[in-house]
Coordinates of C-alpha atoms in Angstrom, one line a residue:
Chain J
X186 CA -12.3 -11.3 -7.9
X187 CA -9.5 -13.3 -7.6
X188 CA -9.6 -17.2 -7.3
X189 CA -9.5 -18.7 -3.9
X190 CA -6.0 -19.5 -4.2
X191 CA -4.9 -16.3 -5.8
X192 CA -6.4 -14.6 -3.0
X193 CA -4.8 -16.3 -0.2
X194 CA -1.7 -15.6 -1.7
X195 CA -2.2 -12.2 -2.5
X196 CA -3.0 -11.5 1.0
X197 CA 0.0 -13.3 2.3
X198 CA 2.0 -11.7 -0.2
X199 CA 0.8 -8.3 1.1
X200 CA 1.1 -9.6 4.7
X201 CA 4.7 -10.8 4.5
X202 CA 5.9 -7.8 2.5
X203 CA 4.4 -5.4 5.1
X204 CA 6.1 -7.5 7.7
X205 CA 9.5 -7.2 5.7
X206 CA 9.2 -3.5 6.0
X207 CA 8.6 -3.5 9.9
X208 CA 12.0 -5.6 10.1
X209 CA 14.1 -4.1 7.6
X210 CA 14.9 -0.3 9.5
X211 CA 16.5 -2.3 12.6
X212 CA 18.4 -5.0 10.2
X213 CA 19.6 -2.4 7.8
X214 CA 20.9 0.1 10.2
X215 CA 22.6 -2.8 12.2
X216 CA 24.9 -3.1 9.0
X217 CA 25.3 0.2 7.3
X218 CA 23.5 3.6 9.0
X219 CA 20.6 5.0 6.9
X220 CA 21.6 8.8 4.5
X221 CA 19.4 11.3 5.2
X222 CA 19.0 11.1 1.2
X223 CA 17.9 8.2 1.2
X224 CA 15.3 8.4 4.4
X225 CA 13.8 11.5 2.8
X226 CA 13.0 9.1 -0.7
X227 CA 11.5 6.6 1.5
X228 CA 9.3 9.2 3.1
X229 CA 8.3 10.9 -0.2
X230 CA 7.8 7.1 -1.4
X231 CA 4.9 6.5 1.0
X232 CA 3.6 10.0 0.4
X233 CA 3.5 9.6 -3.5
X234 CA 1.8 6.1 -4.1
X235 CA -1.0 6.8 -1.7
X236 CA -1.5 10.0 -3.5
X237 CA -0.9 7.6 -7.0
X238 CA -3.4 5.5 -5.8
X239 CA -6.2 8.5 -4.8
X240 CA -5.6 10.0 -8.5
X241 CA -6.4 6.9 -10.1
X242 CA -9.5 6.2 -8.2
X243 CA -10.5 9.9 -8.8
X244 CA -10.1 9.5 -12.5
X245 CA -11.8 6.5 -13.0
X246 CA -14.7 7.6 -10.7
X247 CA -17.2 10.3 -11.6
X248 CA -18.3 13.6 -10.0
X249 CA -19.6 12.0 -6.6
X250 CA -16.1 10.0 -5.9
X251 CA -14.3 13.5 -6.1
X252 CA -16.9 15.5 -3.7
X253 CA -16.3 12.8 -1.6
X254 CA -12.8 13.0 -1.3
X255 CA -12.9 17.0 -1.9
X256 CA -14.7 16.3 1.6
X257 CA -12.6 13.9 3.3
X258 CA -9.8 16.2 2.6
X259 CA -11.2 19.8 3.8
X260 CA -12.5 17.8 7.0
X261 CA -8.8 16.4 7.2
X262 CA -7.0 19.9 7.1
X263 CA -9.8 21.4 9.5
X264 CA -9.9 18.9 12.0
X265 CA -6.7 16.3 11.7
X266 CA -8.9 13.6 12.2
X267 CA -9.0 11.0 9.6
X268 CA -11.9 9.4 11.3
X269 CA -14.1 12.1 10.8
X270 CA -12.7 12.6 7.4
X271 CA -13.6 9.2 5.9
X272 CA -17.2 9.4 8.3
X273 CA -18.0 13.0 6.2
X274 CA -16.9 11.7 2.9
X275 CA -19.3 8.1 3.3
X276 CA -22.0 10.8 4.4
X277 CA -21.2 13.0 0.7
X278 CA -21.5 9.9 -1.2
X279 CA -24.4 8.4 0.4
X280 CA -26.1 11.4 0.4
X281 CA -25.4 12.3 -3.2
X282 CA -26.5 8.7 -4.1
X283 CA -29.8 9.6 -2.1
X284 CA -30.3 12.5 -4.0
X285 CA -29.4 11.4 -7.3
X286 CA -31.6 8.3 -6.8
Chain F
X165 CA 11.1 13.9 10.2
X166 CA 11.9 11.1 12.2
X167 CA 15.7 11.4 12.0
X168 CA 17.4 13.2 14.9
X169 CA 21.1 13.8 15.5
X170 CA 20.4 12.5 18.8
X171 CA 23.3 11.4 20.8
X172 CA 23.5 7.9 21.4
X173 CA 21.2 6.0 24.2
X174 CA 22.8 6.0 27.3
X175 CA 24.4 2.8 28.7
X176 CA 21.7 1.2 30.4
X177 CA 20.3 -1.6 27.9
X178 CA 16.8 -1.6 27.0
X179 CA 15.0 -3.9 28.7
X180 CA 11.4 -5.6 28.1
X181 CA 8.8 -6.1 31.2
X182 CA 5.4 -6.5 31.5
X183 CA 5.2 -3.4 33.4
X184 CA 6.5 -1.4 30.3
X185 CA 3.8 -3.6 28.3
X186 CA 1.2 -2.6 30.7
X187 CA 2.1 1.2 30.1
X188 CA 1.8 0.6 26.4
X189 CA -1.3 -0.8 26.2
X190 CA -2.9 2.0 29.0
X191 CA -1.2 4.7 27.0
X192 CA -2.2 3.8 23.7
X193 CA -5.9 2.7 24.2
X194 CA -7.8 5.7 23.7
X195 CA -6.2 5.9 19.9
X196 CA -6.7 1.9 20.0
X197 CA -10.8 3.0 20.3
X198 CA -10.5 4.9 17.1
X199 CA -8.7 1.8 15.0
X200 CA -11.8 0.2 15.9
X201 CA -13.9 1.8 13.3
X202 CA -11.2 1.8 11.0
X203 CA -11.2 -1.9 11.0
X204 CA -14.9 -2.4 10.7
X205 CA -14.6 0.0 7.1
X206 CA -12.1 -2.5 6.0
X207 CA -14.3 -5.7 6.9
X208 CA -17.1 -3.9 5.3
X209 CA -15.4 -2.9 1.8
X210 CA -13.6 -6.3 1.7
X211 CA -16.8 -8.0 1.9
X212 CA -18.3 -6.2 -1.0
X213 CA -15.2 -6.3 -3.3
X214 CA -15.6 -10.1 -2.5
X215 CA -13.0 -11.0 0.1
X216 CA -14.4 -13.6 2.3
X217 CA -15.0 -13.0 6.3
X218 CA -12.1 -15.5 7.1
X219 CA -9.9 -14.1 4.4
X220 CA -10.5 -10.5 5.5
X221 CA -10.2 -11.2 9.2
X222 CA -6.7 -13.2 8.6
X223 CA -5.6 -10.3 6.4
X224 CA -6.0 -7.9 9.3
X225 CA -4.5 -9.9 11.7
X226 CA -1.7 -11.2 9.4
X227 CA -0.8 -7.5 8.0
X228 CA -2.2 -4.7 10.1
X229 CA -2.0 -2.3 8.2
X230 CA -4.7 -0.5 7.0
X231 CA -3.4 1.7 3.9
X232 CA -1.6 -1.4 2.8
X233 CA -4.9 -3.2 3.0
X234 CA -7.2 -1.2 1.5
X235 CA -4.7 -0.6 -1.2
X236 CA -4.5 -4.5 -1.8
X237 CA -8.3 -4.2 -2.5
X238 CA -7.7 -1.9 -5.5
X239 CA -5.5 -5.3 -7.2
X240 CA -8.6 -7.6 -6.2
X241 CA -9.6 -8.4 -9.6
X242 CA -9.8 -11.8 -11.4
X243 CA -6.3 -11.5 -12.5
X244 CA -4.2 -10.3 -9.7
X245 CA -1.2 -8.1 -11.1
X246 CA 1.5 -9.7 -8.4
X247 CA 4.1 -7.3 -9.6
X248 CA 2.2 -3.9 -9.1
X249 CA 0.5 -5.3 -5.8
X250 CA 4.0 -6.3 -4.1
X251 CA 5.4 -2.8 -5.3
X252 CA 2.3 -0.8 -3.9
X253 CA 2.8 -2.6 -0.7
X254 CA 6.2 -1.7 -0.2
X255 CA 6.1 1.7 -1.2
X256 CA 3.3 2.4 1.0
X257 CA 5.1 0.9 3.7
X258 CA 8.5 2.6 2.8
X259 CA 8.2 4.7 5.8
X260 CA 7.9 1.6 8.4
X261 CA 11.6 1.3 7.3
X262 CA 12.7 4.8 8.0
X263 CA 10.8 4.4 11.8
X264 CA 12.4 1.1 12.1
X265 CA 15.5 2.9 11.6
X266 CA 14.9 5.5 13.5
X267 CA 13.9 3.2 16.4
X268 CA 17.2 1.0 15.6
X269 CA 19.5 2.5 18.3
X270 CA 17.2 1.1 21.0
X271 CA 16.0 -2.2 19.2
X272 CA 19.5 -3.2 18.3
X273 CA 20.4 -3.5 21.6
X274 CA 17.9 -5.9 22.7
X275 CA 18.4 -9.6 22.8
X276 CA 18.3 -10.7 19.1
X277 CA 14.7 -13.3 20.2
X278 CA 13.1 -9.6 21.2
X279 CA 13.7 -7.7 18.6
X280 CA 11.2 -9.3 16.2
X281 CA 8.1 -9.2 18.2
X282 CA 9.3 -5.8 19.5
X283 CA 9.2 -4.0 15.9
X284 CA 6.5 -6.9 14.4
X285 CA 3.7 -4.4 15.2
X286 CA 5.3 -1.1 14.2
X287 CA 3.0 1.5 13.1
X288 CA 2.3 5.7 12.8
X289 CA 0.7 5.7 16.3
X290 CA 3.0 3.6 18.7
X291 CA 6.1 4.7 16.7
X292 CA 5.3 8.5 17.8
X293 CA 4.6 7.4 21.0
X294 CA 7.7 5.2 21.8
X295 CA 10.2 7.5 19.9
X296 CA 9.4 10.3 21.7
X297 CA 9.9 8.5 25.1
X298 CA 12.8 6.6 24.2
X299 CA 14.5 9.9 23.4
X300 CA 13.2 11.5 26.7
X301 CA 15.4 8.5 28.3
X302 CA 12.8 5.5 28.6
X303 CA 14.4 2.0 28.5
X304 CA 11.2 0.0 28.5
X305 CA 11.1 -1.5 24.9
X306 CA 7.4 -2.9 26.4
X307 CA 6.0 0.3 25.7
X308 CA 6.3 -0.6 21.8
X309 CA 5.1 -4.0 21.8
X310 CA 2.3 -3.0 24.2
X311 CA 1.0 0.0 22.5
X312 CA 1.2 -2.0 19.2
X313 CA -0.3 -5.2 20.7
X314 CA -3.7 -3.0 22.0
X315 CA -3.7 -1.2 18.5
X316 CA -3.3 -4.6 16.5
X317 CA -6.5 -6.0 19.0
X318 CA -8.4 -3.2 18.0
X319 CA -8.0 -3.7 14.3
X320 CA -8.5 -7.1 14.4
X321 CA -11.7 -6.9 16.8
X322 CA -13.0 -4.1 13.9
X323 CA -12.6 -6.6 11.1
X324 CA -14.4 -9.3 12.7
X325 CA -17.5 -7.0 13.3
X326 CA -17.2 -5.2 10.1
X327 CA -16.5 -8.8 7.9
X328 CA -19.8 -9.9 9.8
X329 CA -21.8 -6.9 9.5
X330 CA -21.1 -6.3 6.2
X331 CA -23.0 -9.5 4.9
X332 CA -26.4 -6.9 6.3
X333 CA -25.4 -4.5 3.6
X334 CA -27.1 -4.7 0.3
X335 CA -26.0 -2.1 -1.6
X336 CA -22.5 -0.3 -0.6
X337 CA -23.2 2.5 -2.8
X338 CA -26.1 3.8 -0.3
X339 CA -24.2 3.8 2.5
X340 CA -21.2 5.3 1.3
X341 CA -19.3 2.3 1.8
X342 CA -17.8 2.5 -2.0
X343 CA -16.0 5.8 -1.0
X344 CA -14.5 4.4 2.2
X345 CA -11.2 3.4 0.7
X346 CA -11.0 6.5 -1.4
X347 CA -11.7 9.1 1.5
X348 CA -9.6 7.0 3.7
X349 CA -6.5 7.6 1.4
X350 CA -7.3 10.6 0.9
X351 CA -7.3 11.8 4.7
X352 CA -4.2 10.0 5.0
X353 CA -1.9 11.7 2.1
X354 CA -4.1 15.1 3.6
X355 CA -2.6 14.3 7.1
X356 CA 1.3 13.1 6.4
X357 CA 1.8 16.4 4.4
X358 CA 3.2 18.7 6.9
X359 CA 5.2 21.0 4.7
X360 CA 4.8 22.8 1.5
X361 CA 7.7 20.8 -0.2
X362 CA 5.7 17.9 0.3
X363 CA 3.1 18.6 -1.8
X364 CA 5.5 18.2 -4.9
X365 CA 5.8 14.0 -4.1
X366 CA 1.6 14.3 -4.1
X367 CA 1.3 16.6 -7.2
X368 CA 4.2 14.7 -9.2
X369 CA 2.6 11.1 -8.2
X370 CA -0.9 11.9 -8.7
X371 CA -0.1 13.4 -12.2
X372 CA 2.0 10.6 -13.3
X373 CA -0.7 7.8 -12.5
X374 CA -3.7 9.7 -14.3
X375 CA -1.2 10.7 -17.2
X376 CA -0.4 6.9 -17.7
X377 CA -3.3 5.1 -16.5
X378 CA -4.2 3.7 -20.1
X379 CA -0.8 3.5 -21.1
X380 CA 0.4 0.6 -18.5
X381 CA -1.2 -2.6 -17.5
X382 CA -3.7 -2.8 -14.2
X383 CA -1.6 -1.0 -11.2
X384 CA 1.4 -0.1 -13.0
X385 CA 0.4 3.6 -13.5
X386 CA 0.5 3.7 -9.3
X387 CA 3.7 2.5 -9.7
X388 CA 4.5 5.2 -12.0
X389 CA 3.4 7.6 -10.2
X390 CA 4.9 6.8 -7.0
X391 CA 8.7 6.4 -8.1
X392 CA 7.8 9.7 -10.2
X393 CA 6.9 11.3 -7.1
X394 CA 9.2 9.9 -4.6
X395 CA 12.0 11.0 -7.1
X396 CA 10.7 14.7 -7.7
X397 CA 10.5 15.3 -4.2
X398 CA 13.9 14.0 -3.6
X399 CA 15.7 16.0 -6.1
X400 CA 13.7 19.4 -5.4
X401 CA 13.8 18.9 -1.6
X402 CA 17.6 18.2 -1.3

């Protein structure tokens, strides 16, 4: 857990950068049009970073975490509702902990 | 793909009216209901990671980005890896740049002072609704802002409930709260893959992140995976 100063700095940093990405689109387009190539790279970047985060969480976790993520993925594919995917993954993990003690 | 070879917007300039704002609020209210449990989940998980209630609430208020906020918790260690945290947040939100660019034909014709608040609450849900409406001829930018406001309010409400209720959970693993972040991000990735070509950035990003896990300092394996995945995806899907 970071010290209070670092914690607030991290919160501020993440918030300001998020806002910057929201403002960047219209600002950039005011000066130069975005090529289809750049647009595709940015779309792929959002996808790849989330996949990288999930993968490193799984690499550090165990079977319980892998099973929960698999359940979440399956539910998302079936129902296309992230709220149910998240709930199903949690139930899987809670059930696993309950059974495994 | 949000880029459309659409003709330039008609000569009617965009508006920002209270009626448009209200329409956005009403139209996205059913979606906002589903933002509440996500907000609660974030508040609870942030609490278990050592974030104080006031910190997680203000974070939700200022950032209003579930994926960026959950990912920040991945960097919530004694020593914050500033560089990789910053790059991860930018990379996660890179799609905001694309969505903002798609809205630029309308946003950039508003008075300068109105542009900032209108795009400040841009997210996947209100983009989908507003962009479709504008392309269909709607001119009231209140739709974008109003829908952003109702989603933002729901997200903050959830965070407050989660931050306060979070204290009640002694052992987060017993309730599965320790996998919320993992399952949420997994669902996000799964939902974002709409064409098989999009599996390339996912697979390459995941593989590189795992292979470099013990090679790089904290968090940089994620950045390596992100850029490798995005590059591979762009090369193969040209």
